[in-house]
Short mmCIF file of C-alpha atoms in Angstrom, two decimals:
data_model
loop_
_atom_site.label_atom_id
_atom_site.label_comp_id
_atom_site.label_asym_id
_atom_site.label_seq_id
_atom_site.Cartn_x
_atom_site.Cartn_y
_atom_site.Cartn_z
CA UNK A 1 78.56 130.58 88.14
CA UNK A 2 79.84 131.69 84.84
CA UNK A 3 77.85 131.19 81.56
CA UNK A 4 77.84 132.56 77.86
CA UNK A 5 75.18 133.60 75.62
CA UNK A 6 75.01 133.53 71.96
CA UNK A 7 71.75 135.68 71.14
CA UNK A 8 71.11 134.60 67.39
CA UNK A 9 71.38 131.15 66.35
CA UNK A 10 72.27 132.35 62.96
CA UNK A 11 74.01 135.83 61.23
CA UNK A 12 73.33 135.69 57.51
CA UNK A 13 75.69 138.34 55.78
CA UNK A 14 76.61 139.16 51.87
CA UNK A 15 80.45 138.44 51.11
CA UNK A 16 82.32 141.55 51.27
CA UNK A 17 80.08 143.23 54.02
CA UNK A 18 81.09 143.80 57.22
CA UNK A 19 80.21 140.66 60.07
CA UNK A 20 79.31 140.84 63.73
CA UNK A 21 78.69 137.42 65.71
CA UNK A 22 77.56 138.95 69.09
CA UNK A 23 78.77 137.17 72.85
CA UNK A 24 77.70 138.33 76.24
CA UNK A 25 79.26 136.79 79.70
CA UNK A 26 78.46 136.26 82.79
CA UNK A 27 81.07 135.29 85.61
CA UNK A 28 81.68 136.83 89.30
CA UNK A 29 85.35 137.97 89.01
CA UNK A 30 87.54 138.78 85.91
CA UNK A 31 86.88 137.15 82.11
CA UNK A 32 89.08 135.25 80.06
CA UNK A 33 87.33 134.91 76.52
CA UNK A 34 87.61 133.00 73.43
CA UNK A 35 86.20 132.55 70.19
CA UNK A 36 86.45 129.02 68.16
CA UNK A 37 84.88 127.95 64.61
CA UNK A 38 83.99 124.59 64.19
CA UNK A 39 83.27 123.77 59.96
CA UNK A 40 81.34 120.88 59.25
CA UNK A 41 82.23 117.41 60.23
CA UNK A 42 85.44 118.99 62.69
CA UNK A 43 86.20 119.68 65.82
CA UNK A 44 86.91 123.21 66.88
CA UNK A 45 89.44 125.59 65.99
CA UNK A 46 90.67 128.08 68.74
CA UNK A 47 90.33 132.00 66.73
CA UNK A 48 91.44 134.70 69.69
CA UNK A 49 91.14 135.39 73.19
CA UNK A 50 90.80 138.34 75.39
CA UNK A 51 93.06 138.42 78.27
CA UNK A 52 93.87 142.09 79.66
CA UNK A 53 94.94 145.35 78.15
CA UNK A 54 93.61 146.48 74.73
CA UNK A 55 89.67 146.07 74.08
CA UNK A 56 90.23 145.13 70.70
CA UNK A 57 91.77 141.78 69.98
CA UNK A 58 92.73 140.56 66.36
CA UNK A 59 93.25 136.91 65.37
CA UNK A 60 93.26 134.36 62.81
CA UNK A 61 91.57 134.74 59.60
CA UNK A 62 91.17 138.03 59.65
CA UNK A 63 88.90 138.18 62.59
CA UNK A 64 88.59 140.54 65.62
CA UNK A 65 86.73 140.99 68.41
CA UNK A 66 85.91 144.05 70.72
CA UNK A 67 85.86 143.28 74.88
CA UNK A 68 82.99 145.81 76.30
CA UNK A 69 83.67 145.26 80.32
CA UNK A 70 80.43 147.37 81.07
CA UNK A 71 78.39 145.11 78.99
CA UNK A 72 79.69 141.93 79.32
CA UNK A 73 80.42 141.53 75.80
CA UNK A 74 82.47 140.30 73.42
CA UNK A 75 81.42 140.07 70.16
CA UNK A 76 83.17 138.91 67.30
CA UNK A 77 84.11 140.89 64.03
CA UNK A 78 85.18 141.02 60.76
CA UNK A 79 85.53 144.38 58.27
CA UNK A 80 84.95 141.99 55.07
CA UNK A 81 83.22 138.91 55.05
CA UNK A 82 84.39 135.71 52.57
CA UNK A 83 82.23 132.40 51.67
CA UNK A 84 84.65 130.26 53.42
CA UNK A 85 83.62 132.25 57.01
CA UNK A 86 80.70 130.06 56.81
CA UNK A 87 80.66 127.62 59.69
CA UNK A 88 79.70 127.40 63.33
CA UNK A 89 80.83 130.35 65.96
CA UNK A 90 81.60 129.79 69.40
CA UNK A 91 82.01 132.19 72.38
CA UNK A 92 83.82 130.84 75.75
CA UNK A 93 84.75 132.04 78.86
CA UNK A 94 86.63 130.89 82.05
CA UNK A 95 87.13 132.96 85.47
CA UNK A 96 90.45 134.16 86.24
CA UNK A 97 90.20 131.55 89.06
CA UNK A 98 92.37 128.16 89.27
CA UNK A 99 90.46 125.08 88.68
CA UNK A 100 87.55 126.74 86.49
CA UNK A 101 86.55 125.02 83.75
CA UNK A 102 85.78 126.79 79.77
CA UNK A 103 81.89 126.69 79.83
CA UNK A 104 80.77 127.42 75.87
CA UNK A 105 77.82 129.47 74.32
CA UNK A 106 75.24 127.46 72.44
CA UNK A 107 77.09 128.79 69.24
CA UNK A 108 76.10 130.52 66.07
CA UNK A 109 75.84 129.65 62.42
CA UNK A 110 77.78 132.37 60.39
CA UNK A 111 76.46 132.29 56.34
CA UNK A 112 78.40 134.07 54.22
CA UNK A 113 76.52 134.21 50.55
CA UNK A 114 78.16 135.18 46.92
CA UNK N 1 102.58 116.38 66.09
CA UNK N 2 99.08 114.72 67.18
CA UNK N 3 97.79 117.46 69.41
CA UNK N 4 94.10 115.85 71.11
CA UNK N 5 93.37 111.99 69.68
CA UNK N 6 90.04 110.82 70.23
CA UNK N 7 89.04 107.17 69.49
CA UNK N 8 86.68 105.86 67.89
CA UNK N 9 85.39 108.47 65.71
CA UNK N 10 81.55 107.19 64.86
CA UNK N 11 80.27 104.09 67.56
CA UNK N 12 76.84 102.49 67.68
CA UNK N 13 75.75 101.55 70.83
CA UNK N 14 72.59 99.46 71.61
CA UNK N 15 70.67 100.30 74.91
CA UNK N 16 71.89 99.44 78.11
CA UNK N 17 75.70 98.53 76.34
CA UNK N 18 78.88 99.96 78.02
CA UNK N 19 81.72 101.89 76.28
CA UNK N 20 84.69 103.87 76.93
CA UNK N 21 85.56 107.00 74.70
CA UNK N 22 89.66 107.77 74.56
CA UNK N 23 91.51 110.53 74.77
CA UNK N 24 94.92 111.27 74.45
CA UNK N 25 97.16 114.21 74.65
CA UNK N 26 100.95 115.02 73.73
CA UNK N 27 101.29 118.25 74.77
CA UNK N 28 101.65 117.83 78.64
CA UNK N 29 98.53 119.57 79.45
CA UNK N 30 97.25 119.70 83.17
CA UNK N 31 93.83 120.47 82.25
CA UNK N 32 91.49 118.20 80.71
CA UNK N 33 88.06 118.35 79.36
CA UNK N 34 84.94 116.20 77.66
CA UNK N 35 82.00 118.05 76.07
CA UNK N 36 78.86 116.57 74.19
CA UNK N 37 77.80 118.43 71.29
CA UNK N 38 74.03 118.56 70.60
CA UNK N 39 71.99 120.40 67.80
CA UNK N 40 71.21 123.83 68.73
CA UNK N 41 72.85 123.10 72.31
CA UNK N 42 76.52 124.15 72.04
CA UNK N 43 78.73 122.22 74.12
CA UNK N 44 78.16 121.31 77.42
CA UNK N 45 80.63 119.89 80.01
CA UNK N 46 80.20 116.94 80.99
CA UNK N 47 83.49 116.26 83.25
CA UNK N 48 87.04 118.12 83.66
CA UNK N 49 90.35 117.22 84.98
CA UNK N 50 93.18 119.67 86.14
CA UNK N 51 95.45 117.14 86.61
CA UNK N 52 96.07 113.55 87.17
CA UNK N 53 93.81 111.99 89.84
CA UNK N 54 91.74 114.98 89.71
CA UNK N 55 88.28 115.52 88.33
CA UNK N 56 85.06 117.59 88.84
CA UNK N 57 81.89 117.13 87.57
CA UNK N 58 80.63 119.70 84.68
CA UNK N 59 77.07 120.94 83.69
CA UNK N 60 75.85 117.22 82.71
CA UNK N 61 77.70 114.24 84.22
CA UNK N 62 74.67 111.93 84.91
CA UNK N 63 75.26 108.47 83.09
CA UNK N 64 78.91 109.13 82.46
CA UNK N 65 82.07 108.59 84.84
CA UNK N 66 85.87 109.61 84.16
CA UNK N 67 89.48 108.85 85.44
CA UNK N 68 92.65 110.56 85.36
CA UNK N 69 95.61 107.87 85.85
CA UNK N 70 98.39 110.03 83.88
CA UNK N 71 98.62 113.48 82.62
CA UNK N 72 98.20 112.03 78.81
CA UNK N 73 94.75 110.26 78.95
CA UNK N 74 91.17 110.94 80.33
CA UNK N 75 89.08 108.37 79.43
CA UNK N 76 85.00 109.06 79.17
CA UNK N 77 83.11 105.68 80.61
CA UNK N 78 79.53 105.08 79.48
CA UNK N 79 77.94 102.42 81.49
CA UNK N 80 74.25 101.70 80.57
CA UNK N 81 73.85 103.88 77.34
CA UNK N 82 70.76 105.55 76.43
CA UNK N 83 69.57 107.55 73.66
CA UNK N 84 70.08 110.17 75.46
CA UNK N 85 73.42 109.77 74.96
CA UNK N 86 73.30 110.21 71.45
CA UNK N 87 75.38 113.05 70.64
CA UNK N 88 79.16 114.11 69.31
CA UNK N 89 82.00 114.03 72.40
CA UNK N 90 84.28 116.40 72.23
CA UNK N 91 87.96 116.00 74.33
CA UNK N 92 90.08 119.12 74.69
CA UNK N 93 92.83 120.03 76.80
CA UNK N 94 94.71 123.61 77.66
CA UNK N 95 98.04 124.31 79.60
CA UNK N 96 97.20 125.20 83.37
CA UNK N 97 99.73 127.68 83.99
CA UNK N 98 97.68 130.32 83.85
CA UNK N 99 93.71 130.19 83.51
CA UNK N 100 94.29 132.26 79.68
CA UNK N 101 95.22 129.51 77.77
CA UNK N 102 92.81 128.48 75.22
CA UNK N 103 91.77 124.44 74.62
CA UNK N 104 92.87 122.36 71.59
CA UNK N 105 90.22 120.14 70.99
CA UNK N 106 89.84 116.26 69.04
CA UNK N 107 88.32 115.84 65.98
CA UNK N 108 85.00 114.23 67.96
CA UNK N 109 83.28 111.18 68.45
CA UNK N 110 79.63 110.59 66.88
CA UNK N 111 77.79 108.14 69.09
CA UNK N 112 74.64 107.04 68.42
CA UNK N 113 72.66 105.18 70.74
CA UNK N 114 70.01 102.45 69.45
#
């Protein structure tokens, strides 16, 4: 069965600093990973995916993440954090199998202080 | 372009009451999902669709039952509520071409259950 985890329930970062929201996997066959954001009050917001190929993905806002196939990780990143990057981080994942559905992490709170 | 439409956005429900959360999509999706959103719980799946009369149950489908007439709508039935079922309900849907296509999601139903 596949499944996500989302160690910390909360990253608290100064703005400008660098910002890692960490994402292991679990699943028996090849990943396909996401990240969303979800601000307050809204539903969520797709951010980047990991298909195949380069480790290193880069997506909206300025974020990245890095794909670590011999840890089962995918954590998010971003060189230089801003206020607004405050909001609610999710991690997702879905086999590379027809029919699976995209089973979600338990998410974590990014804040981002002045 | 209206993307995922959920209806109604906030409900109150008294015990034991019935309801039916919408969902519509305009993008010609195959797959469809619904997700309840719980403090400190992420999102869990309740039910998904990967196409029209097609569905499979998700992580927690107890109390709730779905159909899949047409490719546009996948309607999430409540039929003796419980507070329990208090939570935000999340619809999303992704293109099933290939299984690394991320979800666009609604904007979310708040349901409270009295």
């Amino acid at each position: 069965a596949q499944s996500v985890a989302q160690p910390e329930d909360q990253v608290n970062v100064a703005e400008g600093n660098p910002l890692t929201v960490k994402c292991t996997y679990s699943v028996s066959g090849n990943p396909y990973l996401f990240w969303y954001v979800q601000y307050p009050n809204r539903g969520l917001q797709f951010l980047l995916k990991y298909i195949t190929g380069d480790n290193l993905v880069k997506g909206s806002y300025g974020f990245e993440a890095e794909f670590n196939k011999s840890q089962t990780s995918f954590h998010l990143k971003k060189p230089s954090a801003l206020v607004s990057d405050s909001a609610l981080y999710f991690c997702a994942v879905r086999e590379n199998q027809a029919g699976t559905a995209l089973i979600f992490g338990k998410g974590t709170t990014l804040s981002v202080s002045s | 372009n209206a993307g995922v439409t959920q209806t109604p956005k906030f409900r109150i429900l008294k015990i034991g009451q019935s309801m039916t959360l919408q969902c519509t999509q305009d993008m010609n999706h195959n797959y469809m999902y619904w997700y309840r959103q719980d403090p400190g719980m992420g999102l869990k799946l309740i039910y998904y669709s990967v196409g029209a009369g097609i569905t499979d149950k998700g992580e927690v489908p107890n109390g709730y039952n779905v159909s899949r007439s047409t490719t546009e709508d996948f309607p999430l039935r409540l039929e003796l509520a419980a507070p329990s079922q208090t939570s935000v309900y999340f619809c999303a849907s992704s293109y099933s071409g290939t299984q690394n296509t991320e979800a666009f999601f609604g904007q979310g139903t708040r349901l409270t259950v009295v």
